[in-house]
PDB file of C-alpha atoms in Angstrom:
ATOM      1  CA  MET A 247      48.890 214.146   1.382  1.00  0.00           C
ATOM      2  CA  LEU A 248      45.440 213.413   0.003  1.00  0.00           C
ATOM      3  CA  ALA A 249      42.517 215.565   0.960  1.00  0.00           C
ATOM      4  CA  ILE A 250      40.594 212.629   2.390  1.00  0.00           C
ATOM      5  CA  SER A 251      43.571 211.566   4.473  1.00  0.00           C
ATOM      6  CA  ASN A 252      43.898 215.075   5.861  1.00  0.00           C
ATOM      7  CA  ARG A 253      40.365 215.045   7.218  1.00  0.00           C
ATOM      8  CA  PRO A 254      39.637 213.939  10.778  1.00  0.00           C
ATOM      9  CA  ASP A 255      38.883 210.263  11.257  1.00  0.00           C
ATOM     10  CA  PRO A 256      35.086 209.945  10.812  1.00  0.00           C
ATOM     11  CA  SER A 257      35.035 207.361  13.594  1.00  0.00           C
ATOM     12  CA  ALA A 258      36.506 209.874  16.023  1.00  0.00           C
ATOM     13  CA  ARG A 259      34.075 211.661  18.336  1.00  0.00           C
ATOM     14  CA  PRO A 260      33.585 215.297  17.177  1.00  0.00           C
ATOM     15  CA  ALA A 261      33.767 218.164  19.616  1.00  0.00           C
ATOM     16  CA  ALA A 262      30.515 218.940  21.387  1.00  0.00           C
ATOM     17  CA  GLY A 263      28.171 220.947  19.163  1.00  0.00           C
ATOM     18  CA  VAL A 264      30.489 220.713  16.121  1.00  0.00           C
ATOM     19  CA  GLU A 265      29.299 218.898  12.999  1.00  0.00           C
ATOM     20  CA  PRO A 266      32.035 217.276  10.851  1.00  0.00           C
ATOM     21  CA  GLU A 267      32.492 219.107   7.557  1.00  0.00           C
ATOM     22  CA  PRO A 268      31.261 216.958   4.638  1.00  0.00           C
ATOM     23  CA  LEU A 269      33.762 215.998   1.984  1.00  0.00           C
ATOM     24  CA  SER A 270      33.428 217.569  -1.453  1.00  0.00           C
ATOM     25  CA  ASP A 271      32.907 215.517  -4.605  1.00  0.00           C
ATOM     26  CA  ASP A 272      36.493 216.270  -5.654  1.00  0.00           C
ATOM     27  CA  GLU A 273      37.888 215.030  -2.353  1.00  0.00           C
ATOM     28  CA  ILE A 274      35.888 211.817  -2.531  1.00  0.00           C
ATOM     29  CA  CYS A 275      36.962 211.203  -6.135  1.00  0.00           C
ATOM     30  CA  ARG A 276      40.636 211.849  -5.380  1.00  0.00           C
ATOM     31  CA  GLY A 277      40.446 209.421  -2.497  1.00  0.00           C
ATOM     32  CA  LEU A 278      38.849 206.755  -4.693  1.00  0.00           C
ATOM     33  CA  GLN A 279      41.502 207.188  -7.369  1.00  0.00           C
ATOM     34  CA  ALA A 280      44.183 206.870  -4.685  1.00  0.00           C
ATOM     35  CA  GLY A 281      42.673 203.612  -3.445  1.00  0.00           C
ATOM     36  CA  GLU A 282      41.469 204.851  -0.068  1.00  0.00           C
ATOM     37  CA  ALA A 283      39.412 202.135   1.565  1.00  0.00           C
ATOM     38  CA  ARG A 284      36.408 204.202   2.603  1.00  0.00           C
ATOM     39  CA  ALA A 285      36.121 206.258  -0.602  1.00  0.00           C
ATOM     40  CA  ALA A 286      33.865 203.766  -2.419  1.00  0.00           C
ATOM     41  CA  GLY A 287      31.475 203.828   0.527  1.00  0.00           C
ATOM     42  CA  LEU A 288      31.403 207.622   0.420  1.00  0.00           C
ATOM     43  CA  VAL A 289      30.555 207.525  -3.293  1.00  0.00           C
ATOM     44  CA  TYR A 290      27.718 205.115  -2.536  1.00  0.00           C
ATOM     45  CA  GLU A 291      26.334 207.351   0.199  1.00  0.00           C
ATOM     46  CA  ARG A 292      26.542 210.387  -2.090  1.00  0.00           C
ATOM     47  CA  ILE A 293      24.622 208.880  -5.042  1.00  0.00           C
ATOM     48  CA  VAL A 294      22.453 205.987  -3.801  1.00  0.00           C
ATOM     49  CA  LYS A 295      19.276 208.059  -3.428  1.00  0.00           C
ATOM     50  CA  VAL A 296      19.769 209.660  -6.841  1.00  0.00           C
ATOM     51  CA  VAL A 297      20.229 206.280  -8.541  1.00  0.00           C
ATOM     52  CA  ASP A 298      17.155 204.836  -6.846  1.00  0.00           C
ATOM     53  CA  ALA A 299      15.049 207.891  -7.742  1.00  0.00           C
ATOM     54  CA  VAL A 300      15.991 207.780 -11.432  1.00  0.00           C
ATOM     55  CA  LEU A 301      15.226 204.069 -11.725  1.00  0.00           C
ATOM     56  CA  TYR A 302      11.945 204.500  -9.870  1.00  0.00           C
ATOM     57  CA  ARG A 303      10.803 207.322 -12.143  1.00  0.00           C
ATOM     58  CA  LEU A 304      11.825 205.643 -15.387  1.00  0.00           C
ATOM     59  CA  LEU A 305      11.027 201.981 -14.692  1.00  0.00           C
ATOM     60  CA  GLY A 306       8.156 202.301 -12.249  1.00  0.00           C
ATOM     61  CA  VAL A 307       7.009 200.373  -9.202  1.00  0.00           C
ATOM     62  CA  GLY A 308       7.952 196.746  -8.680  1.00  0.00           C
ATOM     63  CA  ASP A 309      10.452 196.459 -11.528  1.00  0.00           C
ATOM     64  CA  PRO A 310      12.336 193.174 -11.007  1.00  0.00           C
ATOM     65  CA  GLU A 311      15.604 194.536 -12.397  1.00  0.00           C
ATOM     66  CA  ARG A 312      15.836 197.704 -10.323  1.00  0.00           C
ATOM     67  CA  GLU A 313      18.247 196.324  -7.723  1.00  0.00           C
ATOM     68  CA  ASP A 314      20.554 194.855 -10.368  1.00  0.00           C
ATOM     69  CA  LEU A 315      20.473 198.068 -12.403  1.00  0.00           C
ATOM     70  CA  ALA A 316      21.182 200.137  -9.293  1.00  0.00           C
ATOM     71  CA  GLN A 317      24.213 197.985  -8.528  1.00  0.00           C
ATOM     72  CA  LEU A 318      25.412 198.257 -12.140  1.00  0.00           C
ATOM     73  CA  ALA A 319      24.972 202.033 -12.063  1.00  0.00           C
ATOM     74  CA  MET A 320      27.075 202.252  -8.890  1.00  0.00           C
ATOM     75  CA  GLU A 321      29.799 200.153 -10.485  1.00  0.00           C
ATOM     76  CA  ARG A 322      29.830 202.299 -13.609  1.00  0.00           C
ATOM     77  CA  VAL A 323      30.035 205.527 -11.635  1.00  0.00           C
ATOM     78  CA  ILE A 324      32.980 204.191  -9.650  1.00  0.00           C
ATOM     79  CA  SER A 325      34.621 202.911 -12.839  1.00  0.00           C
ATOM     80  CA  THR A 326      34.364 206.311 -14.533  1.00  0.00           C
ATOM     81  CA  ILE A 327      35.898 207.984 -11.487  1.00  0.00           C
ATOM     82  CA  THR A 328      38.859 205.632 -11.198  1.00  0.00           C
ATOM     83  CA  SER A 329      39.503 205.733 -14.970  1.00  0.00           C
ATOM     84  CA  GLY A 330      39.312 209.532 -15.105  1.00  0.00           C
ATOM     85  CA  ARG A 331      36.331 209.586 -17.496  1.00  0.00           C
ATOM     86  CA  TYR A 332      34.361 211.588 -14.937  1.00  0.00           C
ATOM     87  CA  LEU A 333      35.827 215.040 -15.539  1.00  0.00           C
ATOM     88  CA  ARG A 334      34.082 216.629 -12.517  1.00  0.00           C
ATOM     89  CA  ASP A 335      32.501 219.357 -14.644  1.00  0.00           C
ATOM     90  CA  CYS A 336      29.167 218.522 -12.999  1.00  0.00           C
ATOM     91  CA  SER A 337      28.255 217.253  -9.551  1.00  0.00           C
ATOM     92  CA  LEU A 338      28.675 213.597  -8.676  1.00  0.00           C
ATOM     93  CA  SER A 339      24.901 213.346  -8.252  1.00  0.00           C
ATOM     94  CA  SER A 340      24.304 214.745 -11.739  1.00  0.00           C
ATOM     95  CA  TRP A 341      26.870 212.349 -13.196  1.00  0.00           C
ATOM     96  CA  ALA A 342      25.179 209.412 -11.465  1.00  0.00           C
ATOM     97  CA  THR A 343      21.841 210.624 -12.862  1.00  0.00           C
ATOM     98  CA  LEU A 344      23.203 210.560 -16.411  1.00  0.00           C
ATOM     99  CA  ILE A 345      24.776 207.106 -16.087  1.00  0.00           C
ATOM    100  CA  THR A 346      21.676 205.627 -14.458  1.00  0.00           C
ATOM    101  CA  GLN A 347      19.504 207.175 -17.147  1.00  0.00           C
ATOM    102  CA  HIS A 348      21.645 205.530 -19.843  1.00  0.00           C
ATOM    103  CA  LEU A 349      21.147 202.149 -18.203  1.00  0.00           C
ATOM    104  CA  ALA A 350      17.404 202.674 -17.837  1.00  0.00           C
ATOM    105  CA  ILE A 351      16.992 203.729 -21.473  1.00  0.00           C
ATOM    106  CA  ASP A 352      18.989 200.722 -22.674  1.00  0.00           C
ATOM    107  CA  THR A 353      16.724 198.499 -20.577  1.00  0.00           C
ATOM    108  CA  MET A 354      13.603 200.178 -21.950  1.00  0.00           C
ATOM    109  CA  ARG A 355      14.841 199.723 -25.529  1.00  0.00           C
ATOM    110  CA  ALA A 356      15.530 196.048 -24.932  1.00  0.00           C
ATOM    111  CA  ARG A 357      12.054 195.549 -23.528  1.00  0.00           C
ATOM    112  CA  THR A 358      10.341 197.064 -26.545  1.00  0.00           C
ATOM    113  CA  ARG A 359      11.305 193.880 -28.365  1.00  0.00           C
ATOM    114  CA  ASP A 360       8.761 192.149 -26.151  1.00  0.00           C
ATOM    115  CA  ARG A 361       5.967 194.568 -25.259  1.00  0.00           C
ATOM    116  CA  ARG A 362       4.344 191.989 -23.032  1.00  0.00           C
ATOM    117  CA  VAL A 363       7.102 192.644 -20.499  1.00  0.00           C
ATOM    118  CA  PHE A 364       5.567 196.014 -19.640  1.00  0.00           C
ATOM    119  CA  ASP A 365       2.160 194.527 -18.889  1.00  0.00           C
ATOM    120  CA  ARG A 366       3.332 191.764 -16.622  1.00  0.00           C
ATOM    121  CA  TYR A 367       4.740 194.275 -14.130  1.00  0.00           C
ATOM    122  CA  ILE A 368       1.186 195.407 -13.280  1.00  0.00           C
ATOM    123  CA  GLY A 369       0.284 192.721 -10.786  1.00  0.00           C
ATOM    124  CA  THR A 370      -0.990 192.336  -7.257  1.00  0.00           C
ATOM    125  CA  GLU A 371       2.156 193.891  -5.769  1.00  0.00           C
ATOM    126  CA  ALA A 372       1.452 197.177  -7.555  1.00  0.00           C
ATOM    127  CA  VAL A 373      -2.258 197.136  -6.838  1.00  0.00           C
ATOM    128  CA  GLU A 374      -1.588 196.808  -3.105  1.00  0.00           C
ATOM    129  CA  LEU A 375      -0.010 200.276  -3.173  1.00  0.00           C
ATOM    130  CA  VAL A 376      -3.332 201.968  -4.024  1.00  0.00           C
ATOM    131  CA  PRO A 377      -4.421 204.214  -1.107  1.00  0.00           C
ATOM    132  CA  ASP A 378      -7.647 202.886   0.433  1.00  0.00           C
ATOM    133  CA  GLY A 379     -10.773 204.901  -0.291  1.00  0.00           C
ATOM    134  CA  ARG A 380      -9.149 207.393  -2.645  1.00  0.00           C
ATOM    135  CA  ARG A 381      -8.222 205.574  -5.839  1.00  0.00           C
ATOM    136  CA  THR A 382      -9.450 202.286  -7.188  1.00  0.00           C
ATOM    137  CA  ALA A 383      -7.194 199.481  -8.348  1.00  0.00           C
ATOM    138  CA  GLU A 384      -8.503 200.071 -11.873  1.00  0.00           C
ATOM    139  CA  HIS A 385      -7.399 203.704 -11.730  1.00  0.00           C
ATOM    140  CA  PHE A 386      -3.930 202.687 -10.585  1.00  0.00           C
ATOM    141  CA  VAL A 387      -3.567 200.064 -13.329  1.00  0.00           C
ATOM    142  CA  ASP A 388      -4.749 202.588 -15.938  1.00  0.00           C
ATOM    143  CA  THR A 389      -2.107 205.058 -14.712  1.00  0.00           C
ATOM    144  CA  GLN A 390       0.554 202.359 -14.946  1.00  0.00           C
ATOM    145  CA  GLN A 391      -0.497 201.550 -18.491  1.00  0.00           C
ATOM    146  CA  HIS A 392      -0.207 205.205 -19.514  1.00  0.00           C
ATOM    147  CA  ALA A 393       3.275 205.307 -17.952  1.00  0.00           C
ATOM    148  CA  ASN A 394       4.259 202.175 -19.851  1.00  0.00           C
ATOM    149  CA  ARG A 395       3.090 203.710 -23.126  1.00  0.00           C
ATOM    150  CA  LEU A 396       5.304 206.714 -22.410  1.00  0.00           C
ATOM    151  CA  ARG A 397       8.266 204.423 -21.705  1.00  0.00           C
ATOM    152  CA  ASN A 398       7.660 202.653 -25.009  1.00  0.00           C
ATOM    153  CA  ALA A 399       7.614 205.977 -26.852  1.00  0.00           C
ATOM    154  CA  LEU A 400      10.793 207.219 -25.147  1.00  0.00           C
ATOM    155  CA  ALA A 401      12.535 203.957 -25.999  1.00  0.00           C
ATOM    156  CA  ALA A 402      11.522 204.264 -29.654  1.00  0.00           C
ATOM    157  CA  ILE A 403      12.951 207.738 -30.383  1.00  0.00           C
ATOM    158  CA  PRO A 404      16.658 208.625 -30.854  1.00  0.00           C
ATOM    159  CA  ARG A 405      18.714 208.525 -27.649  1.00  0.00           C
ATOM    160  CA  SER A 406      19.688 212.207 -27.810  1.00  0.00           C
ATOM    161  CA  ASN A 407      16.015 213.176 -27.844  1.00  0.00           C
ATOM    162  CA  SER A 408      14.853 210.684 -25.216  1.00  0.00           C
ATOM    163  CA  GLU A 409      17.661 211.584 -22.804  1.00  0.00           C
ATOM    164  CA  THR A 410      16.889 215.283 -23.138  1.00  0.00           C
ATOM    165  CA  VAL A 411      13.167 214.771 -22.544  1.00  0.00           C
ATOM    166  CA  ILE A 412      13.857 212.559 -19.532  1.00  0.00           C
ATOM    167  CA  LEU A 413      16.393 214.943 -17.982  1.00  0.00           C
ATOM    168  CA  HIS A 414      14.109 217.957 -18.406  1.00  0.00           C
ATOM    169  CA  ASP A 415      10.529 216.682 -18.161  1.00  0.00           C
ATOM    170  CA  VAL A 416      10.943 213.606 -15.940  1.00  0.00           C
ATOM    171  CA  LEU A 417      13.912 214.416 -13.708  1.00  0.00           C
ATOM    172  CA  GLY A 418      13.352 218.174 -13.519  1.00  0.00           C
ATOM    173  CA  HIS A 419      16.677 219.598 -14.727  1.00  0.00           C
ATOM    174  CA  ASN A 420      16.557 223.043 -16.314  1.00  0.00           C
ATOM    175  CA  LEU A 421      17.872 223.597 -19.848  1.00  0.00           C
ATOM    176  CA  ALA A 422      21.256 224.867 -18.670  1.00  0.00           C
ATOM    177  CA  GLU A 423      21.787 221.739 -16.581  1.00  0.00           C
ATOM    178  CA  VAL A 424      20.600 219.511 -19.432  1.00  0.00           C
ATOM    179  CA  ALA A 425      23.012 221.210 -21.821  1.00  0.00           C
ATOM    180  CA  ARG A 426      25.921 220.722 -19.414  1.00  0.00           C
ATOM    181  CA  LEU A 427      25.099 217.053 -18.801  1.00  0.00           C
ATOM    182  CA  MET A 428      24.650 216.338 -22.516  1.00  0.00           C
ATOM    183  CA  GLY A 429      27.721 218.334 -23.521  1.00  0.00           C
ATOM    184  CA  VAL A 430      25.837 220.640 -25.901  1.00  0.00           C
ATOM    185  CA  SER A 431      24.771 224.279 -26.051  1.00  0.00           C
ATOM    186  CA  VAL A 432      21.576 225.454 -24.384  1.00  0.00           C
ATOM    187  CA  ALA A 433      20.098 226.119 -27.839  1.00  0.00           C
ATOM    188  CA  ALA A 434      20.898 222.556 -28.930  1.00  0.00           C
ATOM    189  CA  ALA A 435      19.391 221.156 -25.743  1.00  0.00           C
ATOM    190  CA  GLN A 436      16.212 223.159 -26.328  1.00  0.00           C
ATOM    191  CA  SER A 437      16.024 221.920 -29.927  1.00  0.00           C
ATOM    192  CA  ARG A 438      16.432 218.305 -28.791  1.00  0.00           C
ATOM    193  CA  LEU A 439      13.760 218.806 -26.159  1.00  0.00           C
ATOM    194  CA  VAL A 440      11.225 220.242 -28.606  1.00  0.00           C
ATOM    195  CA  ARG A 441      11.908 217.556 -31.206  1.00  0.00           C
ATOM    196  CA  GLY A 442      11.832 214.815 -28.600  1.00  0.00           C
ATOM    197  CA  ARG A 443       8.482 215.972 -27.235  1.00  0.00           C
ATOM    198  CA  ARG A 444       7.025 216.091 -30.754  1.00  0.00           C
ATOM    199  CA  LYS A 445       8.215 212.561 -31.522  1.00  0.00           C
ATOM    200  CA  VAL A 446       6.834 211.203 -28.263  1.00  0.00           C
ATOM    201  CA  MET A 447       3.464 212.882 -28.792  1.00  0.00           C
ATOM    202  CA  ARG A 448       3.326 211.610 -32.372  1.00  0.00           C
ATOM    203  CA  LEU A 449       3.951 208.039 -31.208  1.00  0.00           C
ATOM    204  CA  LEU A 450       1.380 208.308 -28.430  1.00  0.00           C
ATOM    205  CA  GLY A 451      -1.158 209.783 -30.844  1.00  0.00           C
ATOM    206  CA  HIS A 452      -0.522 207.004 -33.358  1.00  0.00           C
ATOM    207  CA  GLU A 453      -1.041 204.413 -30.646  1.00  0.00           C
ATOM    208  CA  ASP A 454      -4.323 206.060 -29.608  1.00  0.00           C
ATOM    209  CA  GLN A 455      -5.547 205.762 -33.192  1.00  0.00           C
ATOM    210  CA  SER A 456      -4.491 202.114 -33.546  1.00  0.00           C
ATOM    211  CA  PRO A 457      -7.113 199.369 -33.152  1.00  0.00           C
ATOM    212  CA  ARG A 458      -7.268 197.919 -29.660  1.00  0.00           C
ATOM    213  CA  ASP A 459      -6.301 194.293 -29.168  1.00  0.00           C
ATOM    214  CA  ASP A 460      -9.751 193.576 -27.803  1.00  0.00           C
ATOM    215  CA  ALA A 461     -11.621 195.241 -30.703  1.00  0.00           C
ATOM    216  CA  PRO A 462     -14.201 193.125 -32.575  1.00  0.00           C
ATOM    217  CA  ASP A 463     -12.976 191.308 -35.676  1.00  0.00           C
ATOM    218  CA  ASP A 464     -15.260 193.340 -37.970  1.00  0.00           C
ATOM    219  CA  THR A 465     -13.729 196.597 -36.644  1.00  0.00           C
ATOM    220  CA  LEU A 466     -10.244 195.340 -37.402  1.00  0.00           C
ATOM    221  CA  ALA A 467     -11.338 194.202 -40.836  1.00  0.00           C
ATOM    222  CA  GLY A 468     -12.847 197.593 -41.573  1.00  0.00           C
ATOM    223  CA  ASN A 469      -9.535 199.318 -40.743  1.00  0.00           C
ATOM    224  CA  ALA A 470      -7.442 196.960 -42.834  1.00  0.00           C
TER     225      ALA A 470
END
C-alpha cells in the first residue's frame, strides 16, 4: 500500500483538537508517481508560494509573463517527479526554487536581446504601488531601473555564476544549501559566488561609465 493511501481521508473530520499530520515530500512524490488523483494538488500546495516568490524577486512587479512562467514551473516540477529526475536529495521547495530559477534566468537572457523590454515594465501599474507620503514615484522608478540593470548583468554572465549569486544573494540560501542544489562542493559554490559577484559588479561598473542615451551629441563625440 502507498503511503498516501494509508493516510486518513483528508475530507474526513479529524478528532476534536487533533490536527492531521502533514504528508512528507517523499509521500507526496510516491503518490504522484503512482497516479494518485490528489497528489498533483498536494505538490501545488507545497510549492506555489516558493515559485511565486522566486519569480517576484527575479522578474519584479507587474511582469506579464509571471503567471505563465509559474504554470510552466509547476509542470516541470511535476514532470521531474513522475520521471524520477527529482532524486529527493533536497526538499521539494528547494527543488522548485531551482527549476523556477532556471526558467527565470532563461527568460532574462532572452530579454537581453531587446533591452527595451525591461523599461516598458515600469508603467502606471508599478507606480501605483508607491506608498503615499513616503516615497515618490520617481524614487520607485529609479529603484526599478537599478533592479533591471542587475537583471541584465545576471543574464549576461555564465549560468553557473548567475545561479549561484541568485541562490545565495537574492534567495538567501547559505553556501551549504547552494552547493547541494548545484551539485558541487561548498568550496566550488563559494568560488562561483565570488566570481559571479565580480562579473556582475564589473558589468554594472562598465554601464555606469558608459555614455547615457540622453547625453549631448558633443559628449558622445568626445568619448568616441
